[in-house]
Short mmCIF file of C-alpha atoms and ligand atoms in Angstrom, two decimals:
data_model
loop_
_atom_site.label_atom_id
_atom_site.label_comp_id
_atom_site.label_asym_id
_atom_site.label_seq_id
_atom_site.Cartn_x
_atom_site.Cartn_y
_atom_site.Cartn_z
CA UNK A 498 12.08 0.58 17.46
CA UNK A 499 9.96 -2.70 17.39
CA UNK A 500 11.87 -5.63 17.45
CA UNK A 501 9.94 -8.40 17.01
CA UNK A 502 6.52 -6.70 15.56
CA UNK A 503 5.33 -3.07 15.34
CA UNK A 504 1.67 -4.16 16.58
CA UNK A 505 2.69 -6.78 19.61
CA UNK A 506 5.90 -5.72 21.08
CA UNK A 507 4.46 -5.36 23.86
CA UNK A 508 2.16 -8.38 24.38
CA UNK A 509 1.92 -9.36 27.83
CA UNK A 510 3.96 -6.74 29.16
CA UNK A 511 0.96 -6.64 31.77
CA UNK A 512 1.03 -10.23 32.94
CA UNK A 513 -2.43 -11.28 31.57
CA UNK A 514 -2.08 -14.65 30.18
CA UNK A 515 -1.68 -13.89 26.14
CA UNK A 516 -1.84 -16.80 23.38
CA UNK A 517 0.31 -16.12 20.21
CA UNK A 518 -0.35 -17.04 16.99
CA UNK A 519 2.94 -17.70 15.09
CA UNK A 520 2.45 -18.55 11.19
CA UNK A 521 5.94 -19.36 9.51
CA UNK A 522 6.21 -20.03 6.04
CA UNK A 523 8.26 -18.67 2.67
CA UNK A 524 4.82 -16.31 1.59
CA UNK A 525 5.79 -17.03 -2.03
CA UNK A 526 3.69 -15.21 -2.56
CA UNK A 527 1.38 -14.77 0.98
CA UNK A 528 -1.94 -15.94 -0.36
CA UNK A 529 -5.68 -16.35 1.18
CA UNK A 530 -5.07 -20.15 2.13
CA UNK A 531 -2.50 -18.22 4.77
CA UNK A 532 -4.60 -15.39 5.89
CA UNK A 533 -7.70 -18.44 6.17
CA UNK A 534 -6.01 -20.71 8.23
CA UNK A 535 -4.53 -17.86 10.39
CA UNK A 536 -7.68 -16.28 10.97
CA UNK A 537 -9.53 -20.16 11.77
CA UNK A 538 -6.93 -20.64 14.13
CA UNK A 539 -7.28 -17.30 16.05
CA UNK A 540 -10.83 -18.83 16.62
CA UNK A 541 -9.98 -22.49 17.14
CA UNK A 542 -7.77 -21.34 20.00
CA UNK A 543 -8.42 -18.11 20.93
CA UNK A 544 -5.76 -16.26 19.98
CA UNK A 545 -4.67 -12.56 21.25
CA UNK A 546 -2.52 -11.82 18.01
CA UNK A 547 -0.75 -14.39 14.94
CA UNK A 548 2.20 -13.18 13.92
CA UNK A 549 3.51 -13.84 10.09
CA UNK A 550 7.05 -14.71 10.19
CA UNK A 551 8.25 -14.95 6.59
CA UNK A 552 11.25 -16.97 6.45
CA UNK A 553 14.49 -15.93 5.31
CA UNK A 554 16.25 -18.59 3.12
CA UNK A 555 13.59 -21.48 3.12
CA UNK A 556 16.14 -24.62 4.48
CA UNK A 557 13.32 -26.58 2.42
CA UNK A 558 13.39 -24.34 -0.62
CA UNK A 559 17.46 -23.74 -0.96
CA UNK A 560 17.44 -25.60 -4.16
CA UNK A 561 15.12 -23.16 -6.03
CA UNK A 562 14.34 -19.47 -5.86
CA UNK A 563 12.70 -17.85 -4.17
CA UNK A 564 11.65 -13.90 -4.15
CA UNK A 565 13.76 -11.57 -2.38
CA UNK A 566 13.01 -12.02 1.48
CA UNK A 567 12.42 -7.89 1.94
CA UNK A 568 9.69 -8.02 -0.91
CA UNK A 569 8.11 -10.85 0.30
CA UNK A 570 8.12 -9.33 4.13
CA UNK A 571 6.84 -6.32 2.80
CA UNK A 572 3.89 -8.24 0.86
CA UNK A 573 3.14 -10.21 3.73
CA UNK A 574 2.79 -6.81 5.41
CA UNK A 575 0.67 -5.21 3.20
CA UNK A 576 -1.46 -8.51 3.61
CA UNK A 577 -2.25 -8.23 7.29
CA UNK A 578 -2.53 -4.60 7.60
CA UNK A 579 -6.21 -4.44 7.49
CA UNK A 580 -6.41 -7.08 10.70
CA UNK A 581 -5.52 -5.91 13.91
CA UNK A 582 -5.26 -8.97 15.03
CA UNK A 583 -2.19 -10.32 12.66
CA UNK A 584 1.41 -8.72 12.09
CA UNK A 585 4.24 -9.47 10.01
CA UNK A 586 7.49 -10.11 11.97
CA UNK A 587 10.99 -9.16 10.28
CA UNK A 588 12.89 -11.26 12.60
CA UNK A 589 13.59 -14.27 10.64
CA UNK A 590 14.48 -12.29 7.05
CA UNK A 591 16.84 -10.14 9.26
CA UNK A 592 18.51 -13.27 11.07
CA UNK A 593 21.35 -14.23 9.06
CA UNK A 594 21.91 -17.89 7.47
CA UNK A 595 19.39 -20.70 7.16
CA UNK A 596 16.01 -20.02 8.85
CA UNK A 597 15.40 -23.02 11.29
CA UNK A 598 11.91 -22.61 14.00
CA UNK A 599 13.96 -23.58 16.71
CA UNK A 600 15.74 -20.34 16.56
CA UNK A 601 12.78 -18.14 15.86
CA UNK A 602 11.13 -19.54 19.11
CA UNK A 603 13.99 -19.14 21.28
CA UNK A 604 14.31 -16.17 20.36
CA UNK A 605 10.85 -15.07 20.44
CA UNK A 606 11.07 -16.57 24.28
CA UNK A 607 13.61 -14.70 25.09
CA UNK A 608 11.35 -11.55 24.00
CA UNK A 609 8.17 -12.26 25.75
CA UNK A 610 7.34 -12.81 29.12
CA UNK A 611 6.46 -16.29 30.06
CA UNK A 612 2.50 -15.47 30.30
CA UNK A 613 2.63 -15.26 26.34
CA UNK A 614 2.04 -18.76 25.09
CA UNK A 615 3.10 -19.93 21.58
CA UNK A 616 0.89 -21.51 19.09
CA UNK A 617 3.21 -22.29 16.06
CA UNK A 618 0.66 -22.87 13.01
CA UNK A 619 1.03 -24.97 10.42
CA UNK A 620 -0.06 -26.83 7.44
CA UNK A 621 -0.36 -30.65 7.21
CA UNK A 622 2.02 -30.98 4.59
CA UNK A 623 4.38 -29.65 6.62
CA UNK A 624 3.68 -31.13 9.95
CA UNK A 625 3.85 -34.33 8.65
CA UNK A 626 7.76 -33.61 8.37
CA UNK A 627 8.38 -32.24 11.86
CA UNK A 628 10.95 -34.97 12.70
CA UNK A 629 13.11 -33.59 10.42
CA UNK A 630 12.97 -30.01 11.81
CA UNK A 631 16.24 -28.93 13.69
CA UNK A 632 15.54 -29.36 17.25
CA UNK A 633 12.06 -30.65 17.08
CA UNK A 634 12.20 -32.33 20.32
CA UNK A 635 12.87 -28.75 21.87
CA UNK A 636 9.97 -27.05 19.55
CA UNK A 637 7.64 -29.08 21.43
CA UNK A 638 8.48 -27.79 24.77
CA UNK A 639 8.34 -23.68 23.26
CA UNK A 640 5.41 -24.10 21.59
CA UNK A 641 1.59 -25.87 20.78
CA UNK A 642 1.57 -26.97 17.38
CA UNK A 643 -1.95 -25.79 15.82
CA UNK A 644 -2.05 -28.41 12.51
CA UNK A 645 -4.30 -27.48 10.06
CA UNK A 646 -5.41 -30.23 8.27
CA UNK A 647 -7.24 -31.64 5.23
CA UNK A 648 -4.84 -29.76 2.72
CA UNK A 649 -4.84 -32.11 -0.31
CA UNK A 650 -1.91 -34.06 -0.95
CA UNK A 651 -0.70 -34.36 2.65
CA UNK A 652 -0.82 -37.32 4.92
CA UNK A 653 -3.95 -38.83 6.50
CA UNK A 654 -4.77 -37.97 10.36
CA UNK A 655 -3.26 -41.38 11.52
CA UNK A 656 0.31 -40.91 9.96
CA UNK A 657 0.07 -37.33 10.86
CA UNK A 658 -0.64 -38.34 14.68
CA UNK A 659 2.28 -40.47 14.38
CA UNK A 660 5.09 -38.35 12.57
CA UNK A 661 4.00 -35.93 15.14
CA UNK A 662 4.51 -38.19 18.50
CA UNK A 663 7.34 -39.75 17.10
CA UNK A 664 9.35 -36.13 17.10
CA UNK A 665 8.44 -34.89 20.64
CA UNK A 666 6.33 -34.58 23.26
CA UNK A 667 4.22 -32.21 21.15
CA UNK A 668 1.07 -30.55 22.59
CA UNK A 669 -0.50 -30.43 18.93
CA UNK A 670 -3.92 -29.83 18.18
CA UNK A 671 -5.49 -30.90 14.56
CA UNK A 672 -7.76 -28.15 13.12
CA UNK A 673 -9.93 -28.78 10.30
CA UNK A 674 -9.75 -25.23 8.19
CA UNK A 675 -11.48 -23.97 4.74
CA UNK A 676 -9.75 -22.68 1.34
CA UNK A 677 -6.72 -26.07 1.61
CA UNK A 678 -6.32 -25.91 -2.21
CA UNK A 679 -4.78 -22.98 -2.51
CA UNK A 680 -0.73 -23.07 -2.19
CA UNK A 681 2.02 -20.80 -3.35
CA UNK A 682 3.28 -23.20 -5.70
CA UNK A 683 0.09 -23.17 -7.79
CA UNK A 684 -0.22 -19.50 -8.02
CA UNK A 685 3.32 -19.20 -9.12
CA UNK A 686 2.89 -21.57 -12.02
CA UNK A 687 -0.44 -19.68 -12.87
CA UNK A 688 1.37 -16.79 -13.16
CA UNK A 689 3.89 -18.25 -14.90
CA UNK A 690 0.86 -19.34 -17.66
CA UNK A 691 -0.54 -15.72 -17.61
CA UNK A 692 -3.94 -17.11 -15.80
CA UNK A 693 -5.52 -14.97 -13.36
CA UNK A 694 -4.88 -15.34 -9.52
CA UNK A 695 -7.76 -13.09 -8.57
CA UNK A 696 -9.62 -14.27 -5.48
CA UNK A 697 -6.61 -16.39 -4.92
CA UNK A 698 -4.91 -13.52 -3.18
CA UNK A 699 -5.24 -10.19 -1.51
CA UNK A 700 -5.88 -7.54 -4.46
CA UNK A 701 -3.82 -4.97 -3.13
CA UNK A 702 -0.49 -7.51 -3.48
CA UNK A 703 -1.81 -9.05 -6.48
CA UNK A 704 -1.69 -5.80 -8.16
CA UNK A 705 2.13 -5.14 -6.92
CA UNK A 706 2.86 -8.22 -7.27
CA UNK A 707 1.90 -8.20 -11.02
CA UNK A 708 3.57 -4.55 -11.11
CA UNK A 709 6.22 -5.18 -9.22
CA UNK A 710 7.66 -8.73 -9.11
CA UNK A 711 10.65 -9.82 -10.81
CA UNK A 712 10.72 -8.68 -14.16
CA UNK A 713 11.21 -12.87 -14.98
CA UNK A 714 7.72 -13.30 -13.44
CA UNK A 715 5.79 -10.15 -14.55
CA UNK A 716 7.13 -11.18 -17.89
CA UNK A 717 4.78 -13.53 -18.62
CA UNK A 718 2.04 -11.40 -17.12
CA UNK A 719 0.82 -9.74 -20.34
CA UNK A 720 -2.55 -7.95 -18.27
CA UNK A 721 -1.06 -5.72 -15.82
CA UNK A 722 2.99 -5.53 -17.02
CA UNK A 723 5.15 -3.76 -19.22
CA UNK A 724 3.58 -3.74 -23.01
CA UNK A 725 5.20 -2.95 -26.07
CA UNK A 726 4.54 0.73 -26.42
CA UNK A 727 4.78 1.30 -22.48
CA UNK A 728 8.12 2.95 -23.12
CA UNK A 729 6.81 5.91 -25.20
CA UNK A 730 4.55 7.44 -22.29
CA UNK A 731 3.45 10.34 -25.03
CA UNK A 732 1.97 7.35 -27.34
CA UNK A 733 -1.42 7.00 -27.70
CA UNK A 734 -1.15 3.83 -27.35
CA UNK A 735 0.38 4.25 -24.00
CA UNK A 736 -2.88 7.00 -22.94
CA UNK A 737 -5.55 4.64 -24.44
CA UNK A 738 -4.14 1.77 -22.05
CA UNK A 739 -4.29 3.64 -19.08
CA UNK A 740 -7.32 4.73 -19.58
CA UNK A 741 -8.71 1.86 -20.08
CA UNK A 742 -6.86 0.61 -16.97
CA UNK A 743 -8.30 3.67 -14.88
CA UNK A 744 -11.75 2.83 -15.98
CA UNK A 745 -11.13 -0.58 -13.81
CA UNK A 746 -9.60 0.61 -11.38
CA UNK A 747 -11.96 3.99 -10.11
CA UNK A 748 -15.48 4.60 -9.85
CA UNK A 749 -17.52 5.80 -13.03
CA UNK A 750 -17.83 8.84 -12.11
CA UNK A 751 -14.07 9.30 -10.80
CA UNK A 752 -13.41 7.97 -14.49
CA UNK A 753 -15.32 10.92 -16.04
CA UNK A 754 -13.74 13.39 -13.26
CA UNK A 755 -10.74 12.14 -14.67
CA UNK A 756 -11.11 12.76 -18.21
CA UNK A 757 -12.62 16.03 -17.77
CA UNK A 758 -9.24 16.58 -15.41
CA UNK A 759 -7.01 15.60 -18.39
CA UNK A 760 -8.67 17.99 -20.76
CA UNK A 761 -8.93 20.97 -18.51
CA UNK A 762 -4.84 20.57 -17.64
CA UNK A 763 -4.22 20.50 -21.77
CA UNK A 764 -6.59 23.73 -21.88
CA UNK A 765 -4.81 25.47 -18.85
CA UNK A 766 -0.90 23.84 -20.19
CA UNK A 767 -1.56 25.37 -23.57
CA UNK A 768 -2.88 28.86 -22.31
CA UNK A 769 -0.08 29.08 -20.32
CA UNK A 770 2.55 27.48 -22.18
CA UNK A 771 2.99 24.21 -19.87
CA UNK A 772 4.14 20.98 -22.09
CA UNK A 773 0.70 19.74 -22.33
CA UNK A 774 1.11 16.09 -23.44
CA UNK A 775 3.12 15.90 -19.74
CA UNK A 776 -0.29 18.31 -18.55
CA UNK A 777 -2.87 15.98 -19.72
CA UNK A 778 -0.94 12.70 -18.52
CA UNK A 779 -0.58 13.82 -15.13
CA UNK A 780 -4.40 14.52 -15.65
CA UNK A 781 -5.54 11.48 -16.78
CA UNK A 782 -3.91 9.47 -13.75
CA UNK A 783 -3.74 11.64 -10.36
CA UNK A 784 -6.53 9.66 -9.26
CA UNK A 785 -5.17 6.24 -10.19
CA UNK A 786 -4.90 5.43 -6.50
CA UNK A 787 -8.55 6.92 -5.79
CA UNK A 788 -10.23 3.59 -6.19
CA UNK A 789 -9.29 2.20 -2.38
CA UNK A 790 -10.96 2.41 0.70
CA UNK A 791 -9.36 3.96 3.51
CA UNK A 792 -8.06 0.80 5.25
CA UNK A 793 -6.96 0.03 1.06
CA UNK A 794 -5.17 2.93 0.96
CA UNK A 795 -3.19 2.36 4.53
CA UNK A 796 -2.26 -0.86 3.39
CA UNK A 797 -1.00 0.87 0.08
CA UNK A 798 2.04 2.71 2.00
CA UNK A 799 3.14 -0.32 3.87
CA UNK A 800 2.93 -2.46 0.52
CA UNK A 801 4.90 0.73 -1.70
CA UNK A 802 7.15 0.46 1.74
CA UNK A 803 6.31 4.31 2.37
CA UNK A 804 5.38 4.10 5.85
CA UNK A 805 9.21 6.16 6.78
CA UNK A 806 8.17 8.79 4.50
CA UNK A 807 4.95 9.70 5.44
CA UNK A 808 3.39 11.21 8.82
CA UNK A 809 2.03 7.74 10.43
CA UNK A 810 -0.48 10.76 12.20
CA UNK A 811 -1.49 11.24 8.59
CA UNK A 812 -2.10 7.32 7.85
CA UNK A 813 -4.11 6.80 10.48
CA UNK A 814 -6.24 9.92 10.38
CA UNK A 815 -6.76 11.17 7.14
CA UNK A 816 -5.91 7.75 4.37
CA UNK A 817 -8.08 10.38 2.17
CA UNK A 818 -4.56 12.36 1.36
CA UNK A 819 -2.67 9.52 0.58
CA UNK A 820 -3.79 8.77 -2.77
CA UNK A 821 -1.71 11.29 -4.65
CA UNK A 822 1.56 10.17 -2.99
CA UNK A 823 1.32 6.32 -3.40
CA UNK A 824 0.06 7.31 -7.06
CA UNK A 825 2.70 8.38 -7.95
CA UNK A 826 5.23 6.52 -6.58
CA UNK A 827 3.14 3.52 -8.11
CA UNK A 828 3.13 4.17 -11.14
CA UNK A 829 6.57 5.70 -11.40
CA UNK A 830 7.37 1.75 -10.49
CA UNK A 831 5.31 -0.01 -13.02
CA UNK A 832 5.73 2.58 -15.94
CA UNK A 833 9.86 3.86 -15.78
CA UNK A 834 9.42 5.97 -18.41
CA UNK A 835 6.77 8.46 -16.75
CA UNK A 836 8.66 11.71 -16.08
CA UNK A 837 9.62 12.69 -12.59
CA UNK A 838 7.26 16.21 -13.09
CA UNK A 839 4.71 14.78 -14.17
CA UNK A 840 4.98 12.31 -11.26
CA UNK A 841 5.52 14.84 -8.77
CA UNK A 842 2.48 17.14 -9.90
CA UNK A 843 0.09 13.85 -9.25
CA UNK A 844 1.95 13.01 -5.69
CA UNK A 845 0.89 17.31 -4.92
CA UNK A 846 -2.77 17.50 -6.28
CA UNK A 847 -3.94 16.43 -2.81
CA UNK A 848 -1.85 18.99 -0.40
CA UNK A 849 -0.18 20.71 -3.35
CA UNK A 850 3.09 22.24 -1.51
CA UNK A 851 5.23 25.68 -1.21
CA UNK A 852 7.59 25.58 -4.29
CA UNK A 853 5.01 23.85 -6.66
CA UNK A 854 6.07 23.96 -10.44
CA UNK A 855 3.98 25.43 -13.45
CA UNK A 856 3.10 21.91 -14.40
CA UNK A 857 2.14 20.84 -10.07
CA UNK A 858 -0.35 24.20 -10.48
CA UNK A 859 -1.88 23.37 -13.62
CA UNK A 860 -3.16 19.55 -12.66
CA UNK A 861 -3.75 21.54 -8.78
CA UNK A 862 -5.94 24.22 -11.12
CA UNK A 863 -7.67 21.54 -13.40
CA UNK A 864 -8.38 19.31 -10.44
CA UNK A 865 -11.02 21.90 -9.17
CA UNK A 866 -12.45 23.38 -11.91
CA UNK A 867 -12.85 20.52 -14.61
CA UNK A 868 -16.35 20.79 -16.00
CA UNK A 869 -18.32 18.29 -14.18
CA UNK A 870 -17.30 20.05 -10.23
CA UNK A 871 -20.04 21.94 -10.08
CA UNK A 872 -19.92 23.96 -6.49
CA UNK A 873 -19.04 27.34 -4.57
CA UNK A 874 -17.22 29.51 -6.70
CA UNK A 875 -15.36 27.48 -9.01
CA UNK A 876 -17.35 29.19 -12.05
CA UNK A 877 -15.35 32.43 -11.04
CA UNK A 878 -12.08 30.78 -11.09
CA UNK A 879 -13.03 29.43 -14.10
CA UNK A 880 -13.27 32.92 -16.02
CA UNK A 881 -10.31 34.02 -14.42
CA UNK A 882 -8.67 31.41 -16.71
CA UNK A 883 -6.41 32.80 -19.06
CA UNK A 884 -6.78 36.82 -17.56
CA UNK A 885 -4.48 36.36 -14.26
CA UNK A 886 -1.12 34.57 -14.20
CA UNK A 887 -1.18 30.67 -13.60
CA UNK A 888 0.39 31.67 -10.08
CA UNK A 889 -2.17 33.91 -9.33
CA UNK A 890 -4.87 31.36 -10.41
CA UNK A 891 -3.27 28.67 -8.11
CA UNK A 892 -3.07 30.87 -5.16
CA UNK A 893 -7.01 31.34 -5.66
CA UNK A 894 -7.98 27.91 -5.85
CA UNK A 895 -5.79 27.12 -3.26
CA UNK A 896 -7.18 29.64 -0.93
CA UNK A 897 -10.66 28.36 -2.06
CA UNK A 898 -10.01 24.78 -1.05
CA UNK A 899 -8.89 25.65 2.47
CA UNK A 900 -11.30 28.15 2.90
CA UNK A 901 -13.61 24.62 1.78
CA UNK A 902 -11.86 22.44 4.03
CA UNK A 903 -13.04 24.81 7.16
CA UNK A 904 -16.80 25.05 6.07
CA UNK A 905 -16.45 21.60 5.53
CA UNK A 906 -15.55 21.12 9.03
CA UNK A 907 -12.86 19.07 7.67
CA UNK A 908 -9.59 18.15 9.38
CA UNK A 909 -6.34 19.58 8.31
CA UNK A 910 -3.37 18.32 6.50
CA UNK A 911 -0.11 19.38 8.32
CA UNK A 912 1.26 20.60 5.50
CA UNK A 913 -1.68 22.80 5.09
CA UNK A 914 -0.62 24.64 7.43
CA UNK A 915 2.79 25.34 6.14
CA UNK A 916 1.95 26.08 2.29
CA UNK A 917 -1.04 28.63 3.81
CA UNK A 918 1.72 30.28 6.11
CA UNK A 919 4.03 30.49 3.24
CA UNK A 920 1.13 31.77 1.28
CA UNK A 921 0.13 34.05 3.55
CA UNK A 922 3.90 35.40 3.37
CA UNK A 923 3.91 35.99 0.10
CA UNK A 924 0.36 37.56 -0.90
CA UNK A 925 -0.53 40.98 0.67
CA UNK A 926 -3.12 41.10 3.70
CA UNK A 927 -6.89 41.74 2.59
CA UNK A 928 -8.86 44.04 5.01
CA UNK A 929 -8.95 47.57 6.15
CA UNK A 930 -5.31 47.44 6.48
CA UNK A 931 -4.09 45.40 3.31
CA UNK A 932 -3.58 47.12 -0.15
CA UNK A 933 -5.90 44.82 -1.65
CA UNK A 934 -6.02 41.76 -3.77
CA UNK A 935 -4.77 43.37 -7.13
CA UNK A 936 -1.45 44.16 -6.00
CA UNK A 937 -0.50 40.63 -5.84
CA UNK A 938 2.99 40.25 -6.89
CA UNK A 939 5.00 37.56 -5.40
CA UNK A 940 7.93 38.95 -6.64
CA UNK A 941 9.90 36.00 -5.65
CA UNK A 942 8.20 33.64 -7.62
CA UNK A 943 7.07 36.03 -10.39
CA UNK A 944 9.11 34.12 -13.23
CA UNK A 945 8.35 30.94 -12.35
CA UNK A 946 5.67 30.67 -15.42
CA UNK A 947 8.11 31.15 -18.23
CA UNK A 948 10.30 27.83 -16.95
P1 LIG B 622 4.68 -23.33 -1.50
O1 LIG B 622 3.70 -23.91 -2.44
O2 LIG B 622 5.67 -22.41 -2.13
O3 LIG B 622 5.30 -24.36 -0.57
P2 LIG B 622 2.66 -22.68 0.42
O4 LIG B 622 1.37 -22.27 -0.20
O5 LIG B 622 2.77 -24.07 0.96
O6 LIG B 622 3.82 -22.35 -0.59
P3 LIG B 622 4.21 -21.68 2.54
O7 LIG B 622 4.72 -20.31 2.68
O8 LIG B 622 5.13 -22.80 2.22
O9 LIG B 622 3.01 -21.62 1.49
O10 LIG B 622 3.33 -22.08 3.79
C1 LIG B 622 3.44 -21.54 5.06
C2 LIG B 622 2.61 -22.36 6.02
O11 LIG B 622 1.22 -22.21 5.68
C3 LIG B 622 2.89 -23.85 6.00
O12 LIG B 622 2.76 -24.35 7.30
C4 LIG B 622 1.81 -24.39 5.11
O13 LIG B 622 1.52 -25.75 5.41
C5 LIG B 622 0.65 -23.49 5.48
N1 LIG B 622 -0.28 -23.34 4.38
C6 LIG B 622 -0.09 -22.67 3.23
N2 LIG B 622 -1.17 -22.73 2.45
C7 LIG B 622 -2.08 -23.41 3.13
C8 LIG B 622 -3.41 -23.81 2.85
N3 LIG B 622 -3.99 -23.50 1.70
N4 LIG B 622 -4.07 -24.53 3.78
C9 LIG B 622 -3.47 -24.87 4.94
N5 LIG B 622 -2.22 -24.52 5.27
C10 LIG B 622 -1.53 -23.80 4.37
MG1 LIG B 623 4.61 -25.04 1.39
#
C-alpha cells in the first residue's frame, strides 16, 4: 500500500541524493497554471519527482466552499497521470482537521530518508503570506521554497524578498514561470458564466469536471450537462444530442462506424426480438470513449476512480480495451437515466464475457459486421444473420475475433482466455474426433434468446 504516493514511495530508498518537488494547493479545480509552474520548476531545479498534495480543508479557504477533497484528489490525479515525473499525494485529504505545511513536511520527513531534499513550490501570491503560515520558522529548515513569481496581482520582488526573510531563515529561490494568469478562482467564475475553460485546463478533467461536478456548478454549464430532455434516453432528442456529441468527440470515420453500429444492432434487435431502441443506443455510443490516446485512456480510469477494478496489467499494456469499460461507467454518470443493460452491453463490446445477455451479443454481433468493416469473413457472418440463433451467431464472431487477434499477432486480454475456455466448454470439438459444427446446442444457455 503506498503511503505517501503510488509513483515515489520509494524515492531514495537507494541513498542517491533525490530533490522533491512538493506543489500544495486546494486544485479547485487543478488547472495548467499548476501543471506549468510544476513542470518549470522540475527544470529550474532539477527535480527527481513533484508531488501534488491537494489540501484537505484549505485553512485559507474555510470561509467558502470548496469541492469535495476526494474529487478534487482524484482530478488532480487524473491530471498528472500522463507525467512520470509528477504524482498526486493523498496524505493531506486523508489527515484529519485543518491542513497546515508544517505538518505535511514533517510528516513527509519522517517518510523519506534524509538524501531526499524538499522543494516546497509555490505561487507569489502565496509566498508573500508565509509569515502567517503555522510554523514558518520550522518550514524553512524542512524545506527550499521554489517561488514562482510574476503572477499578476501579487507583490513585487522587493516585498516578496522581505515577507520571506522576515518569516525564517528560508533557502528560497524566485523563479520566473509562463501561463501566471490563470488561477482557480477565474475558472470557477467562468464556469459559473457558462464560458468555456478549454485550454485553461487538462481536457480529460474538464470533461468530468463539466460531467461530473456538483450538480450547483454543472448547472450553469448548459454545453456538456444535463439538458431538458436528457431524462427520456429513448427521445430523439436525447439520440440527436449524442450524436452530435460523438461526432466531437471520435474520429470521422469512428463516427460513421458508429452509426452503421447503431443500425446494424436495430436490424439484429428486431430479427431477434431484442428491445431495439435499448439495441441501437448502446450502438450509437460503445465507442464514446474511443476518441483517446492510450496514455488518454489510462488517465480515464484514474479520473472515473477505476483503477481497483481493473487489472493495472491491463492499463499498462493494452489501454486499447479500456474504452468500453470507462464508457460506460461515464456515461452511466453524466446521463442517470441510461439503463444498466444497455450500459453493460457497451462496457462488454471490447472482451465481451461468459454470461453475456441477448442485448451484450447483439451490439458484440453489430460491432463486427456493420457495413463499412469490410475484412476476413465477416460477409459470411453476415448471411448467417437471421438463419442461426443470436447465440450461435455470437459464438461465431467471437471465435472469429480471437482467431483475428492471433493472426494479428495481437496480445491477449485475460479474460480472453476465460470466455474462450468457457466457450470451448460449451460448443462441441471440431476435427476428426468432434461431431461437427451443426450440432451446436449449448443446452445450458439455449433459452437465453427469448428473455
Ligand atoms: P484559487 O484561485 O482558488 O486560490 P489557485 O489557482 O490560486 O486557486 P491554488 O490551488 O490555490 O490555485 O494554488 C496552489 C499553488 O499553486 C499556490 O502556491 C499558487 O500560488 C500556485 N499557483 C496556482 N496557479 C498559479 C499560476 N497560474 N502561476 C503561478 N503559481 C500558481
Ligand atoms: Mg490560490
Amino acid at each position: 500500500m503506498a503511503v505517501v504516493s503510488e509513483r515515489f514511495d520509494n524515492l531514495g530508498a537507494d541513498g542517491a541524493p533525490v530533490r522533491l518537488g512538493l506543489m500544495g494547493g486546494t486544485f479547485d479545480p487543478v488547472h495548467n497554471g499548476h501543471l506549468r509552474v510544476a513542470e518549470e520548476m522540475r527544470e529550474a531545479h532539477d527535480l527527481d519527482a513533484v508531488l501534488f498534495i491537494p489540501a484537505g480543508i484549505p485553512v485559507f479557504k474555510r470561509d467558502q466552499h470548496v469541492t469535495d477533497a476526494q474529487a478534487r484528489f482524484n482530478q488532480v490525479r487524473a491530471a498528472v497521470a500522463d507525467n512520470p515525473y509528477f504524482d498526486a499525494s493523498p496524505i493531506e485529504i486523508q489527515r484529519e482537521g485543518d491542513t497546515f505545511t508544517v505538518d505535511t513536511l514533517h510528516q513527509l520527513r519522517e517518510h523519506y530518508p534524509e538524501n531526499v531534499e524538499f522543494y516546497f513550490i509555490v505561487g507569489s501570491d502565496s509566498a508573500v503570506t508565509v509569515g502567517k503560515w503555522r510554523g514558518s520558522a520550522e518550514i524553512a529548515k524542512l524545506a527550499h521554497l521554489a517561488v514562482a513569481v510574476g503572477r499578476p496581482g501579487s507583490a513585487g520582488e522587493d516585498e516578496l524578498r522581505e515577507a520571506i526573510t522576515a518569516a525564517g531563515p528560508f533557502d528560497y529561490h524566485l523563479v520566473r514561470v509562463s501561463i501566471l494568469e490563470i488561477s482557480s478562482t477565474d475558472i470557477r467564475a467562468r464556469l459559473a458564466e457558462g464560458k468555456s475553460v478549454r485550454y485553461l485546463m487538462p481536457d480529460a478533467i474538464r470533461a468530468k469536471y463539466l460531467s461530473q461536478g456538483e450538480r450547483a456548478k454543472s448547472q450553469a454549464l448548459a454545453v456538456s450537462s444535463a439538458e431538458p430532455g436528457d431524462d427520456d434516453v429513448f427521445s430523439k432528442a436525447f439520440y440527436e444530442a449524442r450524436k452530435a456529441e460523438l461526432e466531437q468527440r471520435v474520429s470521422a470515420k469512428r463516427f460513421k462506424h458508429s452509426l452503421g453500429v447503431a443500425d446494424a444492432c436495430a436490424q439484429l434487435a428486431k430479427q431477434y426480438g431484442v428491445d431495439v431502441d435499448k439495441a441501437r443506443l448502446a450502438g450509437l455510443l460503445h465507442d464514446w470513449d474511443k476518441g483517446y490516446n492510450d496514455d488518454q485512456a489510462r488517465a480515464r480510469v484514474y479520473e472515473l476512480n477505476m483503477q481497483g477494478e481493473i487489472d493495472p496489467q491491463v492499463v499498462a499494456d493494452m489501454p486499447g480495451t479500456l474504452h468500453g469499460i470507462t464508457a460506460a461507467r461515464a456515461l452511466g454518470q453524466q446521463y442517470p437515466g441510461i439503463p444498466a443493460d444497455v450500459l453493460q452491453a457497451i462496457s462488454r463490446h471490447t472482451t465481451a464475457a461468459i454470461d453475456m445477455s441477448p442485448l451484450d451479443m447483439v451490439l458484440y454481433i453489430a460491432d463486427a459486421i456493420e457495413p463499412n468493416r469490410q475484412f476476413g469473413r465477416i460477409d459470411e457472418l453476415r448471411a448467417k444473420v437471421g438463419k442461426v440463433t443470436l447465440e450461435k451467431l455470437y459464438f461465431e464472431t467471437y471465435e472469429y475475433w480471437v482467431f483475428l487477434l492471433f493472426e494479428r499477432r495481437k496480445p491477449l486480454h485475460p479474460d480472453t482466455i476465460t470466455i474462450w475456455n468457457d466457450y470451448a466448454k460449451r460448443l462441441p470439438r471440431k476435427g476428426p474426433r468432434g461431431s461437427g459444427d451443426e450440432s451446436v446446442s449449448a443446452k445450458k444457455h439455449k433459452d437465453k434468446d427469448k428473455k
